[in-house]
Amino acid sequence: MRILIVTENFLPKVDGCTRTIAKLLEHLEQQQHEVMLFGPDGLTDSHYASAEIVGTAGIPLFQYPGLKLNLWRPTFTNKLLAFQPQVIHLVDPVFLGAAAIAVCKIFQSSHVGAIPLVASYHTNLATYCTHFGWGLFTPLMWRFNQFCHSFCQFTVCPSQSTRRMLLEHGFDDDKVRLWPRGVNTHRFSPHHRCDALRAQWLTSTAGAVATGSYQEGDKTIILYVGRVSYEKNLQLVIDTYKHMDHSTCHLVVVGDGPALASIKQSCSLLPVTFTGYLYGSDLATAYASADFFAFPSTTETFGQVVLEAMASGLPVSGLVAEGVRDLVQHEHTGLLVDSFTWQAYKQHWELLINSPDRRVKMGQRAREVASTFTWDTAMQHLVETYKDAIKDAATRADGND
């Protein structure tokens, strides 16, 4: 197949969406599909895997400069006409994706107008409006999302809870399909646990170890991995940690983002280790060297880092929210709280700290669950959706003749 991907977001920005698109490009290369990607400027190379990357300038969002309103270039139109894709995949269509829809409508009478569209839903933008203080725009964002996706043969999303949410907001039941995610259980594994790294974490902050020496079992390592931004609700982790007994636990935050300075300031007097972004084996070792994973987000459609933590043998302390509740079974692979307060979260943390045998058993079950999520299976779900969209478009064209 010839596949055009139009995305609002891509590498070098690192988040669940960009990593998923990178995995998709790698899979499509292995399957020998021809791929072109339109997205934001940023990559120094003109290709990723075998896909040609065509970038554009954008206007940074004031409260989140890492995200941009990307502009449609005349070059995009020329490339689209020359490439003649069999299917166009719109990733979280908002600005660039909406422009792609408009271009297809403008060229309705040509072959471009007959190209089927598939959209993927990665980001709860309507929920983000509330977190950024734009709650009045939440209904408008939902209507705009539904409008953009209505032009597509199919919308794919990563979890059942997200699918239900989309249907509740007017998406067509027949068009919304699952596109699950996967995890590399060889890369993310308990076997990468490193006592030396644990010792480094525990001695990297003032008062981390009162005796100045580290022994296995001294403290429970609580890990957060992800973007450090306001919509991730990381402040709940910090507020909970402030009220913990720090002689029993230590918090490690892996990641970077627009809220990092604010988060660091709010816990300046606490023993917290900030590592910045970690990649590859360093990230895998960080997961495996912790004792449980804290994930407070309420805006997820899936939670890729949750799956990576589970594959690494960590139980998850999370909230009853979209995406996360599809992965974590309460009291089986972790603990989920439906009261989003530090008091309720603290109770779960104390249970995990004070019950190490139970914690380890939850982590073992978490890895078993994670092992059922493979990238090949996940990506093939999407490839089959591409094929179905092409077949549907051909059937409609035959019916109009």
mmCIF file of C-alpha atoms in Angstrom:
data_model
loop_
_atom_site.group_PDB
_atom_site.id
_atom_site.type_symbol
_atom_site.label_atom_id
_atom_site.label_comp_id
_atom_site.label_asym_id
_atom_site.label_seq_id
_atom_site.Cartn_x
_atom_site.Cartn_y
_atom_site.Cartn_z
ATOM 1 C CA MET A 1 0.000 0.000 0.000
ATOM 2 C CA ARG A 2 0.910 3.645 -0.424
ATOM 3 C CA ILE A 3 0.114 5.352 2.861
ATOM 4 C CA LEU A 4 0.227 9.054 3.706
ATOM 5 C CA ILE A 5 0.359 9.914 7.414
ATOM 6 C CA VAL A 6 -0.544 13.462 8.463
ATOM 7 C CA THR A 7 0.352 14.181 12.086
ATOM 8 C CA GLU A 8 0.276 17.219 14.350
ATOM 9 C CA ASN A 9 3.125 15.797 16.401
ATOM 10 C CA PHE A 10 6.278 13.761 15.749
ATOM 11 C CA LEU A 11 9.859 13.193 16.796
ATOM 12 C CA PRO A 12 12.060 14.620 18.230
ATOM 13 C CA LYS A 13 9.229 15.405 20.677
ATOM 14 C CA VAL A 14 8.878 12.338 22.892
ATOM 15 C CA ASP A 15 5.483 11.174 24.121
ATOM 16 C CA GLY A 16 3.204 8.184 23.723
ATOM 17 C CA CYS A 17 1.812 9.427 20.422
ATOM 18 C CA THR A 18 5.156 10.124 18.732
ATOM 19 C CA ARG A 19 6.621 6.831 19.911
ATOM 20 C CA THR A 20 3.590 4.968 18.561
ATOM 21 C CA ILE A 21 3.885 6.659 15.163
ATOM 22 C CA ALA A 22 7.598 5.792 15.076
ATOM 23 C CA LYS A 23 6.724 2.150 15.813
ATOM 24 C CA LEU A 24 4.109 2.272 13.060
ATOM 25 C CA LEU A 25 6.644 3.542 10.507
ATOM 26 C CA GLU A 26 9.046 0.754 11.477
ATOM 27 C CA HIS A 27 6.304 -1.855 11.086
ATOM 28 C CA LEU A 28 5.189 -0.491 7.715
ATOM 29 C CA GLU A 29 8.801 -0.601 6.509
ATOM 30 C CA GLN A 30 9.056 -4.262 7.527
ATOM 31 C CA GLN A 31 5.842 -4.955 5.603
ATOM 32 C CA GLN A 32 7.304 -3.126 2.572
ATOM 33 C CA HIS A 33 4.579 -0.482 2.337
ATOM 34 C CA GLU A 34 5.375 2.906 0.782
ATOM 35 C CA VAL A 35 4.920 5.666 3.350
ATOM 36 C CA MET A 36 5.126 9.445 3.404
ATOM 37 C CA LEU A 37 4.607 11.574 6.524
ATOM 38 C CA PHE A 38 3.547 15.236 6.750
ATOM 39 C CA GLY A 39 4.261 16.757 10.154
ATOM 40 C CA PRO A 40 6.081 19.444 12.121
ATOM 41 C CA ASP A 41 9.677 20.406 11.423
ATOM 42 C CA GLY A 42 12.192 18.935 13.828
ATOM 43 C CA LEU A 43 13.880 15.842 12.466
ATOM 44 C CA THR A 44 17.313 16.478 10.979
ATOM 45 C CA ASP A 45 16.851 13.528 8.608
ATOM 46 C CA SER A 46 14.381 13.529 5.721
ATOM 47 C CA HIS A 47 13.455 9.900 6.390
ATOM 48 C CA TYR A 48 12.420 7.761 9.337
ATOM 49 C CA ALA A 49 12.564 4.040 8.633
ATOM 50 C CA SER A 50 11.802 4.102 4.886
ATOM 51 C CA ALA A 51 9.173 6.850 5.152
ATOM 52 C CA GLU A 52 9.831 10.250 3.596
ATOM 53 C CA ILE A 53 9.306 12.993 6.194
ATOM 54 C CA VAL A 54 8.034 16.350 4.925
ATOM 55 C CA GLY A 55 8.028 19.014 7.625
ATOM 56 C CA THR A 56 6.353 22.372 8.095
ATOM 57 C CA ALA A 57 6.593 25.388 10.360
ATOM 58 C CA GLY A 58 4.037 25.938 13.098
ATOM 59 C CA ILE A 59 2.857 28.409 15.703
ATOM 60 C CA PRO A 60 3.793 27.270 19.251
ATOM 61 C CA LEU A 61 0.953 27.140 21.746
ATOM 62 C CA PHE A 62 1.453 29.757 24.439
ATOM 63 C CA GLN A 63 0.944 27.428 27.417
ATOM 64 C CA TYR A 64 2.638 24.447 25.773
ATOM 65 C CA PRO A 65 5.416 25.515 23.374
ATOM 66 C CA GLY A 66 6.234 21.890 22.595
ATOM 67 C CA LEU A 67 2.977 21.693 20.648
ATOM 68 C CA LYS A 68 2.310 23.757 17.530
ATOM 69 C CA LEU A 69 -0.482 24.732 15.199
ATOM 70 C CA ASN A 70 1.152 23.336 12.079
ATOM 71 C CA LEU A 71 0.654 25.061 8.740
ATOM 72 C CA TRP A 72 -0.263 23.350 5.468
ATOM 73 C CA ARG A 73 2.398 24.072 2.833
ATOM 74 C CA PRO A 74 1.921 24.159 -0.949
ATOM 75 C CA THR A 75 4.654 21.502 -0.980
ATOM 76 C CA PHE A 76 2.260 19.188 0.862
ATOM 77 C CA THR A 77 -0.315 19.525 -1.906
ATOM 78 C CA ASN A 78 2.279 18.844 -4.599
ATOM 79 C CA LYS A 79 3.631 15.822 -2.710
ATOM 80 C CA LEU A 80 0.109 14.503 -2.142
ATOM 81 C CA LEU A 81 -0.764 14.739 -5.836
ATOM 82 C CA ALA A 82 2.493 13.085 -6.900
ATOM 83 C CA PHE A 83 2.491 10.316 -4.261
ATOM 84 C CA GLN A 84 -1.118 9.254 -4.946
ATOM 85 C CA PRO A 85 -1.650 7.455 -1.625
ATOM 86 C CA GLN A 86 -4.218 4.688 -1.374
ATOM 87 C CA VAL A 87 -5.147 5.750 2.153
ATOM 88 C CA ILE A 88 -4.498 8.834 4.299
ATOM 89 C CA HIS A 89 -4.012 8.413 8.044
ATOM 90 C CA LEU A 90 -4.799 11.530 10.099
ATOM 91 C CA VAL A 91 -3.159 11.439 13.535
ATOM 92 C CA ASP A 92 -5.203 13.472 16.056
ATOM 93 C CA PRO A 93 -6.580 15.752 13.306
ATOM 94 C CA VAL A 94 -6.869 19.306 14.586
ATOM 95 C CA PHE A 95 -5.063 21.904 12.499
ATOM 96 C CA LEU A 96 -2.879 20.105 9.963
ATOM 97 C CA GLY A 97 -5.337 17.217 9.841
ATOM 98 C CA ALA A 98 -8.258 19.573 9.226
ATOM 99 C CA ALA A 99 -6.266 21.196 6.421
ATOM 100 C CA ALA A 100 -5.695 17.768 4.862
ATOM 101 C CA ILE A 101 -9.443 17.121 4.937
ATOM 102 C CA ALA A 102 -10.060 20.505 3.284
ATOM 103 C CA VAL A 103 -7.528 19.774 0.532
ATOM 104 C CA CYS A 104 -9.199 16.432 -0.183
ATOM 105 C CA LYS A 105 -12.521 18.256 -0.491
ATOM 106 C CA ILE A 106 -11.038 20.901 -2.793
ATOM 107 C CA PHE A 107 -9.785 18.127 -5.087
ATOM 108 C CA GLN A 108 -13.039 16.182 -4.736
ATOM 109 C CA SER A 109 -13.375 15.689 -8.488
ATOM 110 C CA SER A 110 -9.878 14.190 -8.826
ATOM 111 C CA HIS A 111 -8.421 10.949 -7.485
ATOM 112 C CA VAL A 112 -7.524 12.790 -4.256
ATOM 113 C CA GLY A 113 -11.196 13.198 -3.396
ATOM 114 C CA ALA A 114 -11.646 9.427 -3.518
ATOM 115 C CA ILE A 115 -8.781 8.591 -1.136
ATOM 116 C CA PRO A 116 -10.181 7.036 2.065
ATOM 117 C CA LEU A 117 -9.310 8.686 5.371
ATOM 118 C CA VAL A 118 -8.510 6.879 8.618
ATOM 119 C CA ALA A 119 -8.085 8.900 11.815
ATOM 120 C CA SER A 120 -6.411 7.851 15.044
ATOM 121 C CA TYR A 121 -7.410 9.298 18.414
ATOM 122 C CA HIS A 122 -4.443 9.599 20.776
ATOM 123 C CA THR A 123 -4.992 12.708 22.885
ATOM 124 C CA ASN A 124 -7.937 13.849 25.001
ATOM 125 C CA LEU A 125 -7.714 17.438 23.790
ATOM 126 C CA ALA A 126 -11.130 18.313 25.205
ATOM 127 C CA THR A 127 -9.953 17.234 28.664
ATOM 128 C CA TYR A 128 -6.764 19.246 28.202
ATOM 129 C CA CYS A 129 -8.900 22.382 27.845
ATOM 130 C CA THR A 130 -10.020 21.944 31.442
ATOM 131 C CA HIS A 131 -6.472 21.410 32.730
ATOM 132 C CA PHE A 132 -5.224 24.545 30.966
ATOM 133 C CA GLY A 133 -8.050 26.695 32.324
ATOM 134 C CA TRP A 134 -10.057 26.732 29.091
ATOM 135 C CA GLY A 135 -13.010 24.702 30.374
ATOM 136 C CA LEU A 136 -15.511 26.784 28.393
ATOM 137 C CA PHE A 137 -13.953 25.431 25.197
ATOM 138 C CA THR A 138 -14.353 21.760 26.166
ATOM 139 C CA PRO A 139 -17.758 21.260 24.436
ATOM 140 C CA LEU A 140 -16.494 23.122 21.362
ATOM 141 C CA MET A 141 -13.408 20.900 21.193
ATOM 142 C CA TRP A 142 -15.559 17.781 21.367
ATOM 143 C CA ARG A 143 -17.758 19.067 18.539
ATOM 144 C CA PHE A 144 -14.710 19.961 16.456
ATOM 145 C CA ASN A 145 -13.154 16.539 17.102
ATOM 146 C CA GLN A 146 -16.359 14.785 16.090
ATOM 147 C CA PHE A 147 -16.639 16.984 12.978
ATOM 148 C CA CYS A 148 -13.100 16.171 11.769
ATOM 149 C CA HIS A 149 -13.474 12.454 12.417
ATOM 150 C CA SER A 150 -16.854 12.355 10.629
ATOM 151 C CA PHE A 151 -15.038 12.664 7.281
ATOM 152 C CA CYS A 152 -13.105 9.441 7.936
ATOM 153 C CA GLN A 153 -14.060 5.882 7.073
ATOM 154 C CA PHE A 154 -12.762 4.775 10.452
ATOM 155 C CA THR A 155 -11.462 6.227 13.707
ATOM 156 C CA VAL A 156 -9.084 4.020 15.679
ATOM 157 C CA CYS A 157 -8.407 4.442 19.399
ATOM 158 C CA PRO A 158 -6.238 2.454 21.821
ATOM 159 C CA SER A 159 -8.637 1.317 24.566
ATOM 160 C CA GLN A 160 -12.224 0.279 25.225
ATOM 161 C CA SER A 161 -12.748 3.058 27.761
ATOM 162 C CA THR A 162 -11.637 5.643 25.196
ATOM 163 C CA ARG A 163 -13.942 4.071 22.616
ATOM 164 C CA ARG A 164 -16.888 4.395 25.016
ATOM 165 C CA MET A 165 -15.963 8.023 25.656
ATOM 166 C CA LEU A 166 -15.927 8.766 21.915
ATOM 167 C CA LEU A 167 -19.331 7.159 21.413
ATOM 168 C CA GLU A 168 -20.726 9.225 24.292
ATOM 169 C CA HIS A 169 -19.608 12.349 22.423
ATOM 170 C CA GLY A 170 -21.282 11.558 19.128
ATOM 171 C CA PHE A 171 -18.776 9.392 17.261
ATOM 172 C CA ASP A 172 -20.290 6.721 15.002
ATOM 173 C CA ASP A 173 -20.358 3.280 16.642
ATOM 174 C CA ASP A 174 -19.774 1.516 13.309
ATOM 175 C CA LYS A 175 -16.689 3.595 12.550
ATOM 176 C CA VAL A 176 -14.767 3.489 15.853
ATOM 177 C CA ARG A 177 -12.302 0.599 16.061
ATOM 178 C CA LEU A 178 -9.596 -0.429 18.473
ATOM 179 C CA TRP A 179 -5.937 0.056 17.643
ATOM 180 C CA PRO A 180 -4.199 -1.440 20.698
ATOM 181 C CA ARG A 181 -0.588 -0.892 21.694
ATOM 182 C CA GLY A 182 2.304 -3.211 22.373
ATOM 183 C CA VAL A 183 5.420 -3.476 24.473
ATOM 184 C CA ASN A 184 8.812 -5.102 24.013
ATOM 185 C CA THR A 185 9.005 -7.463 26.988
ATOM 186 C CA HIS A 186 12.677 -8.201 26.296
ATOM 187 C CA ARG A 187 13.624 -4.533 26.568
ATOM 188 C CA PHE A 188 11.292 -3.856 29.489
ATOM 189 C CA SER A 189 11.949 -6.642 31.960
ATOM 190 C CA PRO A 190 12.599 -7.164 35.697
ATOM 191 C CA HIS A 191 15.941 -8.699 34.686
ATOM 192 C CA HIS A 192 17.321 -5.181 34.158
ATOM 193 C CA ARG A 193 17.013 -4.322 37.865
ATOM 194 C CA CYS A 194 20.175 -2.565 39.060
ATOM 195 C CA ASP A 195 21.059 -2.177 42.748
ATOM 196 C CA ALA A 196 23.801 0.304 41.875
ATOM 197 C CA LEU A 197 21.229 2.599 40.252
ATOM 198 C CA ARG A 198 18.982 2.323 43.309
ATOM 199 C CA ALA A 199 21.926 3.302 45.483
ATOM 200 C CA GLN A 200 22.651 6.255 43.206
ATOM 201 C CA TRP A 201 19.054 7.454 43.484
ATOM 202 C CA LEU A 202 19.025 7.116 47.255
ATOM 203 C CA THR A 203 22.255 9.049 47.720
ATOM 204 C CA SER A 204 21.567 11.726 45.096
ATOM 205 C CA THR A 205 19.405 13.921 47.331
ATOM 206 C CA ALA A 206 19.917 15.395 50.744
ATOM 207 C CA GLY A 207 18.879 13.100 53.541
ATOM 208 C CA ALA A 208 18.179 10.213 51.214
ATOM 209 C CA VAL A 209 19.967 7.703 53.411
ATOM 210 C CA ALA A 210 20.547 8.740 56.985
ATOM 211 C CA THR A 211 23.521 6.447 57.520
ATOM 212 C CA GLY A 212 25.171 7.453 54.250
ATOM 213 C CA SER A 213 25.191 3.825 53.114
ATOM 214 C CA TYR A 214 22.680 1.896 51.072
ATOM 215 C CA GLN A 215 21.353 -1.580 51.718
ATOM 216 C CA GLU A 216 18.757 -3.406 49.623
ATOM 217 C CA GLY A 217 15.358 -3.020 51.235
ATOM 218 C CA ASP A 218 16.081 0.294 52.992
ATOM 219 C CA LYS A 219 13.499 2.183 50.991
ATOM 220 C CA THR A 220 10.716 1.583 48.504
ATOM 221 C CA ILE A 221 11.385 3.329 45.196
ATOM 222 C CA ILE A 222 8.307 5.061 43.760
ATOM 223 C CA LEU A 223 8.691 5.807 40.048
ATOM 224 C CA TYR A 224 6.968 8.239 37.696
ATOM 225 C CA VAL A 225 7.841 8.167 33.986
ATOM 226 C CA GLY A 226 6.295 10.546 31.494
ATOM 227 C CA ARG A 227 5.922 14.069 30.294
ATOM 228 C CA VAL A 228 6.220 16.560 33.149
ATOM 229 C CA SER A 229 3.260 18.731 32.222
ATOM 230 C CA TYR A 230 0.181 20.055 33.945
ATOM 231 C CA GLU A 231 -2.346 17.753 32.265
ATOM 232 C CA LYS A 232 -0.488 14.715 33.681
ATOM 233 C CA ASN A 233 -1.686 15.617 37.196
ATOM 234 C CA LEU A 234 1.810 15.059 38.588
ATOM 235 C CA GLN A 235 1.062 17.477 41.411
ATOM 236 C CA LEU A 236 -1.029 14.708 43.002
ATOM 237 C CA VAL A 237 2.120 12.567 43.256
ATOM 238 C CA ILE A 238 4.047 15.443 44.826
ATOM 239 C CA ASP A 239 1.254 16.273 47.290
ATOM 240 C CA THR A 240 1.013 12.625 48.310
ATOM 241 C CA TYR A 241 4.769 12.280 48.678
ATOM 242 C CA LYS A 242 4.914 15.345 50.935
ATOM 243 C CA HIS A 243 2.799 13.462 53.464
ATOM 244 C CA MET A 244 4.735 10.189 53.315
ATOM 245 C CA ASP A 245 7.350 8.946 55.770
ATOM 246 C CA HIS A 246 10.504 9.572 53.737
ATOM 247 C CA SER A 247 12.487 7.082 55.774
ATOM 248 C CA THR A 248 10.478 4.359 54.012
ATOM 249 C CA CYS A 249 10.291 5.582 50.413
ATOM 250 C CA HIS A 250 11.969 7.662 47.721
ATOM 251 C CA LEU A 251 10.428 9.279 44.643
ATOM 252 C CA VAL A 252 12.095 9.191 41.216
ATOM 253 C CA VAL A 253 10.731 11.329 38.353
ATOM 254 C CA VAL A 254 11.825 10.403 34.829
ATOM 255 C CA GLY A 255 10.944 12.872 32.094
ATOM 256 C CA ASP A 256 10.868 16.519 31.137
ATOM 257 C CA GLY A 257 8.277 19.054 30.098
ATOM 258 C CA PRO A 258 6.803 22.522 30.568
ATOM 259 C CA ALA A 259 5.881 21.970 34.228
ATOM 260 C CA LEU A 260 9.313 20.719 35.334
ATOM 261 C CA ALA A 261 10.482 23.970 36.931
ATOM 262 C CA SER A 262 7.200 24.344 38.815
ATOM 263 C CA ILE A 263 7.249 20.727 40.017
ATOM 264 C CA LYS A 264 10.858 21.013 41.161
ATOM 265 C CA GLN A 265 10.022 24.166 43.077
ATOM 266 C CA SER A 266 7.061 22.526 44.813
ATOM 267 C CA CYS A 267 9.260 19.725 46.167
ATOM 268 C CA SER A 268 12.519 21.626 46.652
ATOM 269 C CA LEU A 269 12.734 20.483 50.286
ATOM 270 C CA LEU A 270 11.860 16.859 49.553
ATOM 271 C CA PRO A 271 14.197 13.951 48.703
ATOM 272 C CA VAL A 272 13.260 13.525 45.037
ATOM 273 C CA THR A 273 15.450 12.387 42.142
ATOM 274 C CA PHE A 274 14.826 14.030 38.758
ATOM 275 C CA THR A 275 16.586 12.211 35.919
ATOM 276 C CA GLY A 276 15.329 14.112 32.871
ATOM 277 C CA TYR A 277 14.436 12.096 29.775
ATOM 278 C CA LEU A 278 15.824 8.564 29.633
ATOM 279 C CA TYR A 279 15.954 6.369 26.533
ATOM 280 C CA GLY A 280 16.621 2.779 25.544
ATOM 281 C CA SER A 281 18.464 0.646 28.081
ATOM 282 C CA ASP A 282 18.688 3.526 30.583
ATOM 283 C CA LEU A 283 14.901 3.811 30.647
ATOM 284 C CA ALA A 284 14.442 0.043 30.896
ATOM 285 C CA THR A 285 16.872 -0.115 33.830
ATOM 286 C CA ALA A 286 15.057 2.726 35.586
ATOM 287 C CA TYR A 287 11.728 0.906 35.368
ATOM 288 C CA ALA A 288 13.145 -2.391 36.587
ATOM 289 C CA SER A 289 15.015 -0.779 39.479
ATOM 290 C CA ALA A 290 11.897 0.745 41.046
ATOM 291 C CA ASP A 291 9.365 -0.974 43.304
ATOM 292 C CA PHE A 292 6.067 0.436 42.074
ATOM 293 C CA PHE A 293 4.831 2.850 39.443
ATOM 294 C CA ALA A 294 2.818 5.966 40.265
ATOM 295 C CA PHE A 295 0.667 7.245 37.417
ATOM 296 C CA PRO A 296 -1.826 9.987 38.362
ATOM 297 C CA SER A 297 -3.025 11.067 34.897
ATOM 298 C CA THR A 298 -6.728 11.439 34.107
ATOM 299 C CA THR A 299 -6.232 12.428 30.450
ATOM 300 C CA GLU A 300 -4.872 9.215 28.911
ATOM 301 C CA THR A 301 -6.300 7.284 26.000
ATOM 302 C CA PHE A 302 -4.011 4.354 26.811
ATOM 303 C CA GLY A 303 -0.933 4.960 28.966
ATOM 304 C CA GLN A 304 2.078 3.468 27.167
ATOM 305 C CA VAL A 305 4.355 4.060 30.146
ATOM 306 C CA VAL A 306 1.940 2.055 32.300
ATOM 307 C CA LEU A 307 2.369 -0.927 29.988
ATOM 308 C CA GLU A 308 6.164 -0.526 30.050
ATOM 309 C CA ALA A 309 6.130 -0.414 33.855
ATOM 310 C CA MET A 310 3.981 -3.537 34.010
ATOM 311 C CA ALA A 311 6.317 -5.348 31.610
ATOM 312 C CA SER A 312 9.145 -4.381 33.971
ATOM 313 C CA GLY A 313 7.383 -6.158 36.832
ATOM 314 C CA LEU A 314 5.979 -3.109 38.615
ATOM 315 C CA PRO A 315 2.520 -2.870 40.157
ATOM 316 C CA VAL A 316 0.766 0.373 39.243
ATOM 317 C CA SER A 317 -0.708 2.950 41.586
ATOM 318 C CA GLY A 318 -3.150 4.860 39.407
ATOM 319 C CA LEU A 319 -6.570 6.440 39.144
ATOM 320 C CA VAL A 320 -9.836 5.073 37.801
ATOM 321 C CA ALA A 321 -9.557 6.923 34.482
ATOM 322 C CA GLU A 322 -9.726 6.273 30.733
ATOM 323 C CA GLY A 323 -6.889 4.182 29.385
ATOM 324 C CA VAL A 324 -5.305 3.234 32.697
ATOM 325 C CA ARG A 325 -8.279 1.251 33.966
ATOM 326 C CA ASP A 326 -8.136 -0.857 30.793
ATOM 327 C CA LEU A 327 -4.618 -1.999 31.696
ATOM 328 C CA VAL A 328 -4.606 -2.201 35.494
ATOM 329 C CA GLN A 329 -6.867 -4.562 37.401
ATOM 330 C CA HIS A 330 -7.424 -3.292 40.934
ATOM 331 C CA GLU A 331 -5.768 -5.456 43.618
ATOM 332 C CA HIS A 332 -4.487 -7.832 40.919
ATOM 333 C CA THR A 333 -1.862 -5.876 38.949
ATOM 334 C CA GLY A 334 -1.979 -2.671 40.960
ATOM 335 C CA LEU A 335 -4.223 -0.343 42.910
ATOM 336 C CA LEU A 336 -6.675 2.171 41.429
ATOM 337 C CA VAL A 337 -8.301 4.947 43.405
ATOM 338 C CA ASP A 338 -11.525 6.704 42.388
ATOM 339 C CA SER A 339 -11.124 9.585 44.847
ATOM 340 C CA PHE A 340 -8.528 11.878 43.322
ATOM 341 C CA THR A 341 -7.131 13.155 46.635
ATOM 342 C CA TRP A 342 -3.691 12.764 48.173
ATOM 343 C CA GLN A 343 -5.286 11.154 51.245
ATOM 344 C CA ALA A 344 -6.757 8.306 49.183
ATOM 345 C CA TYR A 345 -3.605 7.954 47.081
ATOM 346 C CA LYS A 346 -1.469 7.857 50.239
ATOM 347 C CA GLN A 347 -3.415 4.868 51.568
ATOM 348 C CA HIS A 348 -2.534 2.855 48.476
ATOM 349 C CA TRP A 349 1.114 3.874 48.628
ATOM 350 C CA GLU A 350 1.353 2.818 52.266
ATOM 351 C CA LEU A 351 -0.229 -0.532 51.444
ATOM 352 C CA LEU A 352 2.332 -1.143 48.678
ATOM 353 C CA ILE A 353 5.224 -0.058 50.912
ATOM 354 C CA ASN A 354 4.145 -2.087 53.933
ATOM 355 C CA SER A 355 3.237 -5.253 51.998
ATOM 356 C CA PRO A 356 6.337 -6.108 49.933
ATOM 357 C CA ASP A 357 5.280 -9.708 49.229
ATOM 358 C CA ARG A 358 1.905 -8.573 47.936
ATOM 359 C CA ARG A 359 3.594 -5.848 45.912
ATOM 360 C CA VAL A 360 5.954 -8.323 44.255
ATOM 361 C CA LYS A 361 3.081 -10.692 43.444
ATOM 362 C CA MET A 362 1.141 -7.835 41.824
ATOM 363 C CA GLY A 363 4.222 -6.974 39.790
ATOM 364 C CA GLN A 364 4.575 -10.548 38.568
ATOM 365 C CA ARG A 365 0.946 -10.594 37.458
ATOM 366 C CA ALA A 366 1.409 -7.193 35.811
ATOM 367 C CA ARG A 367 4.220 -8.591 33.669
ATOM 368 C CA GLU A 368 2.057 -11.560 32.671
ATOM 369 C CA VAL A 369 -0.664 -9.175 31.480
ATOM 370 C CA ALA A 370 1.828 -6.948 29.639
ATOM 371 C CA SER A 371 3.230 -9.946 27.758
ATOM 372 C CA THR A 372 -0.103 -10.286 25.916
ATOM 373 C CA PHE A 373 0.417 -6.882 24.231
ATOM 374 C CA THR A 374 2.709 -7.190 21.198
ATOM 375 C CA TRP A 375 3.599 -4.469 18.709
ATOM 376 C CA ASP A 376 3.217 -6.727 15.668
ATOM 377 C CA THR A 377 -0.354 -7.615 16.614
ATOM 378 C CA ALA A 378 -1.164 -3.997 17.422
ATOM 379 C CA MET A 379 0.181 -2.637 14.144
ATOM 380 C CA GLN A 380 -1.498 -5.338 12.107
ATOM 381 C CA HIS A 381 -4.840 -4.182 13.562
ATOM 382 C CA LEU A 382 -4.226 -0.805 11.938
ATOM 383 C CA VAL A 383 -3.007 -2.261 8.638
ATOM 384 C CA GLU A 384 -6.226 -4.287 8.398
ATOM 385 C CA THR A 385 -8.209 -1.101 9.035
ATOM 386 C CA TYR A 386 -6.323 0.604 6.195
ATOM 387 C CA LYS A 387 -7.271 -2.282 3.903
ATOM 388 C CA ASP A 388 -10.920 -2.161 4.973
ATOM 389 C CA ALA A 389 -11.040 1.595 4.351
ATOM 390 C CA ILE A 390 -9.661 1.094 0.831
ATOM 391 C CA LYS A 391 -12.206 -1.667 0.145
ATOM 392 C CA ASP A 392 -15.077 0.473 1.451
ATOM 393 C CA ALA A 393 -13.995 3.405 -0.701
ATOM 394 C CA ALA A 394 -13.805 1.164 -3.773
ATOM 395 C CA THR A 395 -17.264 -0.262 -3.063
ATOM 396 C CA ARG A 396 -18.728 3.226 -2.732
ATOM 397 C CA ALA A 397 -17.061 4.316 -5.967
ATOM 398 C CA ASP A 398 -18.521 1.298 -7.802
ATOM 399 C CA GLY A 399 -21.945 2.093 -6.373
ATOM 400 C CA ASN A 400 -21.773 5.659 -7.666
ATOM 401 C CA ASP A 401 -20.894 4.587 -11.215
#
